[in-house]
mmCIF file of C-alpha atoms and ligand atoms in Angstrom:
data_model
loop_
_atom_site.group_PDB
_atom_site.id
_atom_site.type_symbol
_atom_site.label_atom_id
_atom_site.label_comp_id
_atom_site.label_asym_id
_atom_site.label_seq_id
_atom_site.Cartn_x
_atom_site.Cartn_y
_atom_site.Cartn_z
ATOM 1 C CA MET A 57 -2.513 -13.532 -31.177
ATOM 2 C CA ASN A 58 -2.544 -9.697 -31.321
ATOM 3 C CA GLU A 59 -3.005 -6.251 -29.358
ATOM 4 C CA PHE A 60 -6.598 -6.355 -29.705
ATOM 5 C CA SER A 61 -7.536 -9.456 -29.099
ATOM 6 C CA LEU A 62 -5.314 -9.607 -26.238
ATOM 7 C CA ILE A 63 -6.857 -6.628 -24.381
ATOM 8 C CA ASP A 64 -10.182 -7.979 -25.136
ATOM 9 C CA THR A 65 -9.934 -11.616 -23.791
ATOM 10 C CA TYR A 66 -7.453 -10.379 -20.475
ATOM 11 C CA PHE A 67 -8.546 -7.066 -20.007
ATOM 12 C CA LYS A 68 -11.929 -5.982 -20.811
ATOM 13 C CA ASN A 69 -14.163 -7.458 -18.982
ATOM 14 C CA ILE A 70 -13.023 -7.887 -15.654
ATOM 15 C CA SER A 71 -14.013 -5.167 -13.779
ATOM 16 C CA PRO A 72 -17.076 -4.590 -11.745
ATOM 17 C CA LYS A 73 -19.809 -2.741 -13.380
ATOM 18 C CA SER A 74 -19.785 1.262 -12.868
ATOM 19 C CA SER A 75 -22.433 3.231 -14.305
ATOM 20 C CA ASP A 76 -20.125 6.544 -13.733
ATOM 21 C CA ILE A 77 -17.709 5.208 -16.594
ATOM 22 C CA LEU A 78 -19.012 6.957 -19.844
ATOM 23 C CA VAL A 79 -16.895 5.606 -22.123
ATOM 24 C CA GLY A 80 -14.411 2.289 -21.116
ATOM 25 C CA ILE A 81 -11.868 0.577 -22.616
ATOM 26 C CA GLY A 82 -11.805 0.359 -26.352
ATOM 27 C CA ASP A 83 -12.114 4.244 -27.092
ATOM 28 C CA ASP A 84 -9.040 6.872 -27.386
ATOM 29 C CA ALA A 85 -9.233 7.493 -24.039
ATOM 30 C CA ALA A 86 -12.198 6.540 -20.902
ATOM 31 C CA CYS A 87 -14.534 9.191 -19.500
ATOM 32 C CA LEU A 88 -15.564 9.574 -16.067
ATOM 33 C CA SER A 89 -17.775 11.099 -14.446
ATOM 34 C CA VAL A 90 -16.838 13.036 -11.690
ATOM 35 C CA PRO A 91 -19.671 14.424 -9.235
ATOM 36 C CA PRO A 92 -19.923 17.537 -8.625
ATOM 37 C CA ASP A 93 -18.667 17.487 -4.563
ATOM 38 C CA MET A 94 -15.793 15.498 -4.822
ATOM 39 C CA ASP A 95 -12.192 16.407 -5.927
ATOM 40 C CA LEU A 96 -10.082 13.839 -7.891
ATOM 41 C CA LEU A 97 -7.181 11.899 -7.044
ATOM 42 C CA VAL A 98 -4.361 10.357 -9.250
ATOM 43 C CA SER A 99 -1.775 8.017 -8.078
ATOM 44 C CA THR A 100 0.893 5.998 -10.217
ATOM 45 C CA ASP A 101 3.409 3.625 -9.527
ATOM 46 C CA THR A 102 6.128 1.455 -11.726
ATOM 47 C CA LEU A 103 6.776 -2.200 -10.693
ATOM 48 C CA VAL A 104 9.788 -3.422 -12.416
ATOM 49 C CA GLU A 105 10.610 -7.199 -12.989
ATOM 50 C CA GLY A 106 13.687 -8.133 -10.537
ATOM 51 C CA VAL A 107 13.395 -4.706 -7.988
ATOM 52 C CA HIS A 108 9.466 -4.570 -7.624
ATOM 53 C CA PHE A 109 8.682 -8.398 -8.068
ATOM 54 C CA LEU A 110 10.488 -11.428 -9.253
ATOM 55 C CA LYS A 111 9.783 -13.221 -12.993
ATOM 56 C CA GLU A 112 9.753 -16.768 -10.994
ATOM 57 C CA TRP A 113 5.763 -15.261 -8.923
ATOM 58 C CA ASP A 114 2.781 -16.105 -9.734
ATOM 59 C CA PRO A 115 1.634 -13.751 -12.421
ATOM 60 C CA PHE A 116 -1.641 -13.745 -9.778
ATOM 61 C CA ASP A 117 0.505 -12.515 -7.173
ATOM 62 C CA ILE A 118 2.135 -9.715 -9.203
ATOM 63 C CA ALA A 119 -0.866 -8.616 -10.705
ATOM 64 C CA TYR A 120 -2.593 -8.456 -7.157
ATOM 65 C CA ARG A 121 0.828 -6.795 -5.323
ATOM 66 C CA SER A 122 1.208 -4.217 -8.202
ATOM 67 C CA LEU A 123 -2.399 -3.017 -8.150
ATOM 68 C CA ALA A 124 -3.024 -3.387 -4.285
ATOM 69 C CA VAL A 125 0.074 -1.194 -3.484
ATOM 70 C CA ASN A 126 -1.459 1.163 -5.986
ATOM 71 C CA VAL A 127 -5.000 1.253 -4.416
ATOM 72 C CA SER A 128 -3.153 1.609 -1.053
ATOM 73 C CA ASP A 129 -1.515 5.242 -1.863
ATOM 74 C CA ILE A 130 -5.463 6.630 -2.651
ATOM 75 C CA VAL A 131 -6.687 5.074 1.038
ATOM 76 C CA ALA A 132 -3.501 6.685 2.502
ATOM 77 C CA MET A 133 -5.104 9.942 1.369
ATOM 78 C CA GLY A 134 -8.523 9.242 2.824
ATOM 79 C CA ALA A 135 -9.639 9.016 -0.797
ATOM 80 C CA LYS A 136 -12.212 6.134 -2.228
ATOM 81 C CA PRO A 137 -9.992 4.243 -5.035
ATOM 82 C CA LYS A 138 -12.308 4.526 -8.579
ATOM 83 C CA TRP A 139 -10.184 3.388 -11.466
ATOM 84 C CA VAL A 140 -7.278 2.641 -12.972
ATOM 85 C CA SER A 141 -5.518 2.371 -16.305
ATOM 86 C CA LEU A 142 -2.916 -0.215 -16.876
ATOM 87 C CA ALA A 143 0.461 0.178 -19.220
ATOM 88 C CA LEU A 144 1.652 -3.352 -19.671
ATOM 89 C CA THR A 145 4.668 -4.027 -20.758
ATOM 90 C CA LEU A 146 5.611 -7.430 -22.193
ATOM 91 C CA PRO A 147 8.572 -9.705 -23.535
ATOM 92 C CA LEU A 148 6.405 -11.672 -25.272
ATOM 93 C CA VAL A 149 2.581 -12.660 -25.091
ATOM 94 C CA GLU A 150 2.716 -16.133 -22.977
ATOM 95 C CA GLN A 151 -1.590 -17.077 -22.774
ATOM 96 C CA SER A 152 -1.147 -18.763 -19.461
ATOM 97 C CA TRP A 153 0.747 -15.965 -18.106
ATOM 98 C CA LEU A 154 -1.562 -13.330 -19.072
ATOM 99 C CA GLN A 155 -4.602 -15.924 -17.901
ATOM 100 C CA ARG A 156 -3.445 -15.518 -14.522
ATOM 101 C CA PHE A 157 -1.998 -11.830 -14.350
ATOM 102 C CA SER A 158 -5.504 -11.167 -15.648
ATOM 103 C CA GLN A 159 -7.314 -13.279 -12.673
ATOM 104 C CA GLY A 160 -4.717 -11.496 -10.119
ATOM 105 C CA LEU A 161 -5.791 -8.321 -11.480
ATOM 106 C CA LYS A 162 -9.727 -9.025 -11.390
ATOM 107 C CA THR A 163 -9.852 -10.684 -7.909
ATOM 108 C CA VAL A 164 -8.322 -6.923 -6.967
ATOM 109 C CA LEU A 165 -10.374 -5.159 -9.122
ATOM 110 C CA ALA A 166 -13.745 -6.498 -7.579
ATOM 111 C CA GLU A 167 -12.363 -6.839 -3.598
ATOM 112 C CA TYR A 168 -11.545 -2.993 -3.941
ATOM 113 C CA GLN A 169 -14.216 -2.030 -6.451
ATOM 114 C CA VAL A 170 -12.109 -0.472 -8.696
ATOM 115 C CA ALA A 171 -12.326 -0.582 -12.601
ATOM 116 C CA LEU A 172 -10.124 -1.258 -15.134
ATOM 117 C CA ILE A 173 -10.785 1.795 -17.725
ATOM 118 C CA GLY A 174 -7.880 1.688 -20.241
ATOM 119 C CA GLY A 175 -4.156 1.864 -21.008
ATOM 120 C CA ASP A 176 -1.548 0.363 -22.981
ATOM 121 C CA VAL A 177 0.453 -3.267 -24.265
ATOM 122 C CA THR A 178 3.741 -2.527 -25.898
ATOM 123 C CA LYS A 179 6.837 -5.015 -26.337
ATOM 124 C CA GLY A 180 9.886 -4.584 -23.605
ATOM 125 C CA SER A 181 11.557 -5.947 -20.460
ATOM 126 C CA LEU A 182 8.437 -6.970 -18.438
ATOM 127 C CA VAL A 183 7.222 -3.593 -16.673
ATOM 128 C CA ILE A 184 4.047 -2.699 -15.164
ATOM 129 C CA THR A 185 2.154 0.669 -14.648
ATOM 130 C CA LEU A 186 -0.403 1.364 -13.366
ATOM 131 C CA SER A 187 -2.139 4.883 -12.652
ATOM 132 C CA ILE A 188 -5.269 5.174 -10.259
ATOM 133 C CA LEU A 189 -7.981 7.566 -9.321
ATOM 134 C CA GLY A 190 -10.022 7.997 -6.369
ATOM 135 C CA LEU A 191 -12.657 10.336 -5.055
ATOM 136 C CA SER A 192 -12.426 12.463 -2.164
ATOM 137 C CA LYS A 193 -14.998 14.540 -0.774
ATOM 138 C CA LYS A 194 -14.618 18.418 -1.662
ATOM 139 C CA GLY A 195 -11.262 19.499 0.347
ATOM 140 C CA GLY A 196 -11.223 16.235 2.250
ATOM 141 C CA VAL A 197 -8.254 14.712 2.016
ATOM 142 C CA VAL A 198 -5.939 13.593 4.103
ATOM 143 C CA THR A 199 -2.277 14.845 3.149
ATOM 144 C CA ARG A 200 1.061 14.337 4.646
ATOM 145 C CA SER A 201 1.846 18.276 6.114
ATOM 146 C CA GLN A 202 -1.260 18.749 8.344
ATOM 147 C CA ALA A 203 0.908 17.019 11.323
ATOM 148 C CA LYS A 204 0.515 19.226 14.434
ATOM 149 C CA PRO A 205 2.436 18.944 17.671
ATOM 150 C CA GLY A 206 0.667 16.699 20.587
ATOM 151 C CA ASP A 207 -0.749 14.493 17.481
ATOM 152 C CA GLY A 208 -0.748 10.836 18.286
ATOM 153 C CA ILE A 209 1.376 9.130 15.938
ATOM 154 C CA PHE A 210 -0.646 5.386 14.826
ATOM 155 C CA VAL A 211 0.066 2.358 12.909
ATOM 156 C CA THR A 212 -2.755 0.231 11.820
ATOM 157 C CA ASN A 213 -1.152 -3.380 12.445
ATOM 158 C CA GLU A 214 1.579 -5.396 12.945
ATOM 159 C CA LEU A 215 4.607 -4.298 10.515
ATOM 160 C CA GLY A 216 7.458 -6.511 9.400
ATOM 161 C CA GLY A 217 6.198 -9.728 7.847
ATOM 162 C CA ALA A 218 6.755 -8.438 4.657
ATOM 163 C CA ALA A 219 9.942 -7.125 4.917
ATOM 164 C CA PHE A 220 10.806 -10.664 6.539
ATOM 165 C CA ALA A 221 9.371 -12.389 3.774
ATOM 166 C CA VAL A 222 11.775 -9.988 1.110
ATOM 167 C CA ALA A 223 14.973 -10.803 3.422
ATOM 168 C CA SER A 224 14.404 -14.518 3.191
ATOM 169 C CA LEU A 225 12.997 -14.594 -0.477
ATOM 170 C CA LYS A 226 16.685 -16.849 -1.523
ATOM 171 C CA GLN A 227 15.688 -19.476 1.555
ATOM 172 C CA THR A 228 14.297 -21.985 -0.063
ATOM 173 C CA GLU A 229 14.320 -23.648 3.271
ATOM 174 C CA ILE A 230 12.043 -22.012 5.433
ATOM 175 C CA ASN A 231 8.448 -23.264 4.812
ATOM 176 C CA SER A 232 6.753 -22.665 7.845
ATOM 177 C CA THR A 233 3.311 -21.715 7.908
ATOM 178 C CA ALA A 234 4.294 -18.172 10.045
ATOM 179 C CA TYR A 235 6.940 -17.740 6.773
ATOM 180 C CA LYS A 236 4.183 -18.336 4.675
ATOM 181 C CA ALA A 237 1.792 -15.936 6.595
ATOM 182 C CA CYS A 238 4.920 -13.288 5.840
ATOM 183 C CA LEU A 239 5.032 -14.152 2.258
ATOM 184 C CA LYS A 240 1.715 -13.547 1.960
ATOM 185 C CA LYS A 241 2.031 -9.897 3.040
ATOM 186 C CA LEU A 242 4.326 -9.271 0.557
ATOM 187 C CA LEU A 243 2.383 -11.159 -2.506
ATOM 188 C CA GLN A 244 -0.636 -9.850 -1.775
ATOM 189 C CA PRO A 245 -1.021 -6.962 0.795
ATOM 190 C CA LYS A 246 -4.271 -5.706 1.928
ATOM 191 C CA PRO A 247 -4.999 -2.057 1.326
ATOM 192 C CA ARG A 248 -6.302 -0.348 4.548
ATOM 193 C CA ILE A 249 -9.398 0.977 2.614
ATOM 194 C CA ASP A 250 -11.310 -0.386 6.233
ATOM 195 C CA PHE A 251 -9.356 2.696 7.765
ATOM 196 C CA ILE A 252 -10.508 5.471 5.012
ATOM 197 C CA SER A 253 -13.145 7.063 7.068
ATOM 198 C CA ILE A 254 -11.510 7.215 10.459
ATOM 199 C CA LEU A 255 -8.897 8.610 8.557
ATOM 200 C CA GLN A 256 -11.373 11.336 7.011
ATOM 201 C CA GLN A 257 -12.745 12.334 10.415
ATOM 202 C CA PHE A 258 -10.139 12.093 12.705
ATOM 203 C CA ALA A 259 -6.238 12.240 11.098
ATOM 204 C CA SER A 260 -4.228 15.284 10.458
ATOM 205 C CA ALA A 261 -1.689 13.264 7.924
ATOM 206 C CA ALA A 262 -1.562 10.188 6.849
ATOM 207 C CA ILE A 263 0.869 8.125 4.511
ATOM 208 C CA ASP A 264 0.937 4.408 3.601
ATOM 209 C CA ILE A 265 4.051 2.004 5.046
ATOM 210 C CA SER A 266 6.002 1.274 1.542
ATOM 211 C CA ASP A 267 9.500 1.818 2.374
ATOM 212 C CA GLY A 268 9.270 1.564 6.286
ATOM 213 C CA LEU A 269 7.884 2.968 9.231
ATOM 214 C CA GLU A 270 10.669 5.089 10.273
ATOM 215 C CA ALA A 271 11.061 6.429 6.136
ATOM 216 C CA ASP A 272 7.706 6.946 6.129
ATOM 217 C CA LEU A 273 6.784 8.636 9.590
ATOM 218 C CA TYR A 274 9.666 10.768 8.161
ATOM 219 C CA HIS A 275 8.115 11.938 5.564
ATOM 220 C CA ILE A 276 4.913 13.213 7.538
ATOM 221 C CA LEU A 277 7.218 14.607 9.854
ATOM 222 C CA GLU A 278 9.260 16.639 6.799
ATOM 223 C CA CYS A 279 6.067 17.492 4.795
ATOM 224 C CA SER A 280 4.765 18.852 7.994
ATOM 225 C CA GLY A 281 7.912 20.631 9.531
ATOM 226 C CA VAL A 282 7.332 18.598 12.810
ATOM 227 C CA GLY A 283 9.598 16.071 14.793
ATOM 228 C CA ALA A 284 8.392 12.964 16.700
ATOM 229 C CA TYR A 285 9.325 11.081 19.972
ATOM 230 C CA ILE A 286 8.166 7.635 19.592
ATOM 231 C CA GLU A 287 8.841 4.456 21.928
ATOM 232 C CA LEU A 288 9.852 1.448 19.853
ATOM 233 C CA GLU A 289 8.318 -1.003 22.543
ATOM 234 C CA LYS A 290 5.229 0.495 21.728
ATOM 235 C CA ILE A 291 5.479 -0.122 17.653
ATOM 236 C CA PRO A 292 3.570 -3.599 17.483
ATOM 237 C CA VAL A 293 6.058 -6.195 15.439
ATOM 238 C CA ASN A 294 4.511 -9.049 13.497
ATOM 239 C CA LYS A 295 4.696 -11.875 15.824
ATOM 240 C CA ALA A 296 5.490 -14.549 13.659
ATOM 241 C CA VAL A 297 8.823 -12.270 12.464
ATOM 242 C CA LEU A 298 9.140 -12.420 16.463
ATOM 243 C CA ASN A 299 8.930 -15.765 16.457
ATOM 244 C CA LEU A 300 11.434 -16.466 13.604
ATOM 245 C CA CYS A 301 13.946 -14.324 13.680
ATOM 246 C CA GLN A 302 13.518 -12.578 16.945
ATOM 247 C CA GLU A 303 17.025 -10.405 16.812
ATOM 248 C CA ARG A 304 16.014 -8.857 13.664
ATOM 249 C CA ALA A 305 12.098 -8.453 14.375
ATOM 250 C CA LEU A 306 12.094 -4.877 15.247
ATOM 251 C CA ASP A 307 14.486 -3.557 12.287
ATOM 252 C CA PHE A 308 12.270 -5.302 10.108
ATOM 253 C CA ALA A 309 9.135 -3.282 11.552
ATOM 254 C CA LEU A 310 11.222 -0.089 11.629
ATOM 255 C CA THR A 311 12.726 0.102 7.982
ATOM 256 C CA GLY A 312 11.355 -2.901 6.143
ATOM 257 C CA GLY A 313 8.518 -1.772 4.937
ATOM 258 C CA ASP A 314 6.207 -3.348 1.923
ATOM 259 C CA ASP A 315 3.256 -4.024 4.496
ATOM 260 C CA TYR A 316 1.005 -1.384 2.993
ATOM 261 C CA GLU A 317 -0.515 -0.384 6.555
ATOM 262 C CA LEU A 318 -1.347 2.974 7.180
ATOM 263 C CA CYS A 319 0.871 5.221 10.059
ATOM 264 C CA PHE A 320 -1.374 8.320 10.681
ATOM 265 C CA THR A 321 -1.949 11.053 13.211
ATOM 266 C CA VAL A 322 -4.835 12.616 14.871
ATOM 267 C CA PRO A 323 -5.285 15.825 17.322
ATOM 268 C CA GLU A 324 -4.915 14.970 21.105
ATOM 269 C CA GLY A 325 -8.813 16.214 21.298
ATOM 270 C CA LYS A 326 -9.873 13.181 19.046
ATOM 271 C CA ILE A 327 -7.603 10.306 19.951
ATOM 272 C CA ASP A 328 -10.348 9.142 22.843
ATOM 273 C CA ASP A 329 -13.578 9.623 19.559
ATOM 274 C CA MET A 330 -11.529 7.980 17.146
ATOM 275 C CA LEU A 331 -10.501 4.735 19.573
ATOM 276 C CA SER A 332 -13.986 4.230 20.173
ATOM 277 C CA ARG A 333 -14.544 4.184 16.446
ATOM 278 C CA VAL A 334 -11.999 1.983 15.290
ATOM 279 C CA ARG A 335 -13.658 -0.283 18.313
ATOM 280 C CA GLU A 336 -16.662 -0.227 17.372
ATOM 281 C CA ASN A 337 -15.761 -1.041 13.420
ATOM 282 C CA ASP A 338 -13.977 -3.921 14.998
ATOM 283 C CA LEU A 339 -10.800 -2.791 13.596
ATOM 284 C CA ARG A 340 -7.273 -2.081 15.995
ATOM 285 C CA CYS A 341 -4.815 0.103 15.853
ATOM 286 C CA TYR A 342 -1.580 1.267 17.672
ATOM 287 C CA GLN A 343 -0.388 4.669 19.243
ATOM 288 C CA ILE A 344 3.248 4.219 19.041
ATOM 289 C CA GLY A 345 4.861 7.859 19.955
ATOM 290 C CA THR A 346 3.321 11.838 19.594
ATOM 291 C CA ILE A 347 4.199 14.197 17.105
ATOM 292 C CA SER A 348 6.412 17.302 18.330
ATOM 293 C CA LYS A 349 8.066 20.752 18.171
ATOM 294 C CA GLU A 350 11.570 20.243 18.222
ATOM 295 C CA LYS A 351 12.822 18.527 14.306
ATOM 296 C CA GLY A 352 13.678 15.449 14.383
ATOM 297 C CA LEU A 353 12.637 11.705 15.106
ATOM 298 C CA ARG A 354 13.712 10.906 18.660
ATOM 299 C CA ALA A 355 13.285 7.150 19.831
ATOM 300 C CA LYS A 356 13.436 5.690 23.037
ATOM 301 C CA ALA A 357 14.965 2.676 23.109
ATOM 302 C CA GLU A 358 14.193 -0.783 24.838
ATOM 303 C CA ASN A 359 16.677 0.157 27.691
ATOM 304 C CA GLY A 360 15.736 3.543 28.168
ATOM 305 C CA GLN A 361 18.058 5.383 26.057
ATOM 306 C CA ILE A 362 17.125 8.054 23.464
ATOM 307 C CA ILE A 363 18.133 7.807 20.161
ATOM 308 C CA HIS A 364 18.005 9.924 17.025
ATOM 309 C CA LEU A 365 16.706 7.638 13.851
ATOM 310 C CA GLN A 366 17.725 9.507 10.367
ATOM 311 C CA GLY A 367 14.289 8.226 8.091
ATOM 312 C CA LYS A 368 16.021 4.615 7.113
ATOM 313 C CA GLY A 369 14.262 2.765 4.861
ATOM 314 C CA TYR A 370 14.357 1.717 1.596
ATOM 315 C CA ALA A 371 15.115 4.212 -1.396
ATOM 316 C CA HIS A 372 16.086 3.404 -5.261
ATOM 317 C CA PHE A 373 18.849 5.567 -5.417
HETATM 318 P P1 ADP B 924 -4.264 3.568 -29.165
HETATM 319 O O1 ADP B 924 -3.630 2.617 -30.172
HETATM 320 O O2 ADP B 924 -5.775 4.408 -29.617
HETATM 321 O O3 ADP B 924 -3.451 3.661 -28.189
HETATM 322 P P2 ADP B 924 -4.515 1.125 -28.038
HETATM 323 O O4 ADP B 924 -4.571 0.233 -29.661
HETATM 324 O O5 ADP B 924 -3.469 1.234 -26.897
HETATM 325 O O6 ADP B 924 -5.256 2.570 -28.528
HETATM 326 O O7 ADP B 924 -5.564 0.551 -26.596
HETATM 327 C C1 ADP B 924 -7.403 0.079 -27.216
HETATM 328 C C2 ADP B 924 -7.767 0.361 -26.298
HETATM 329 O O8 ADP B 924 -7.569 -0.712 -25.404
HETATM 330 C C3 ADP B 924 -7.992 1.925 -25.230
HETATM 331 O O9 ADP B 924 -9.334 2.239 -24.872
HETATM 332 C C4 ADP B 924 -6.925 1.448 -24.301
HETATM 333 O O10 ADP B 924 -7.233 2.342 -23.348
HETATM 334 C C5 ADP B 924 -7.538 -0.042 -24.417
HETATM 335 N N1 ADP B 924 -6.053 -0.518 -23.683
HETATM 336 C C6 ADP B 924 -5.195 -1.055 -24.060
HETATM 337 N N2 ADP B 924 -4.294 -1.692 -23.310
HETATM 338 C C7 ADP B 924 -5.275 -1.998 -22.476
HETATM 339 C C8 ADP B 924 -4.757 -2.837 -20.596
HETATM 340 N N3 ADP B 924 -3.426 -3.414 -20.824
HETATM 341 N N4 ADP B 924 -5.372 -2.466 -19.811
HETATM 342 C C9 ADP B 924 -6.816 -1.772 -19.838
HETATM 343 N N5 ADP B 924 -6.993 -1.325 -21.534
HETATM 344 C C10 ADP B 924 -6.506 -1.311 -22.274
HETATM 345 MG MG1 MG B 925 -1.772 2.542 -27.312
#
């Protein structure tokens, strides 16, 4: 199978149709129609075997996770993911692997109405690079840099499930339903597209939680030039992790990452309206603290003691 038949078979016809793709897969470049009242967002992520995923994972999940984490970056800006380009480096052409990989991609493309508009295929160690494009109303993106003292700090769901799964990957004896639910969060994260319009309307700053709540909230604080006060007992901790591993559950939720939930801030005067909208949409979010003028991240522990957190989380270097 040569490079061109590989692209035709596994990548060319797996996207939802979209009239804004003027030229798609098959030419030297894709050409996209951007509405005049929208801003264009771009984000790239590289996933490396052994670092971001393991060789023995189902290629369906490898594709799922790779694309989902990219979608999440656009969502965290309060924008709508639209188009994605895939640079795939493969050690060899294994049709059954590519078939499953393609099915995983197709599933996420359909779920989030994103189109694959091009890419590249090369030979080498297994590396997946995705560049995703999204649209947001002009001047409407939500960044990490506009949190202000007094803003409430929210997270969109329970945390720690994916991190617990990472820590347990090598323990094959864990086989409970609860563990499988955590593993699913790791393998098939669900980017929070259901929060896009809420972020647009109410959030002063937002980030997706990829490296851990502590580290990612810290990014907001640094970019915004503010600090925060949070209460550890208000952090929603994944119930399955609480059952399976209570002593480390809070640590997984605080520093673990990989859940791809959102952390966002809302000006005090908008909090009630935001919460009503969240309820109306049958969603949930949890306030864990407040942005402060005083820099740094202070946390009230369960025993009432105030501790200073340093922004710990996953870091490559
Ligand atoms: P070129 O030689 O011009 O770089 P390629 O042979 O790399 O073109 O790719 C041919 C076409 O297939 C291009 O339109 C490219 O965007 C698309 N393509 C290549 N690899 C992928 C992929 N993994 N997924 C989707 N489209 C791809
Ligand atoms: Mg090429």
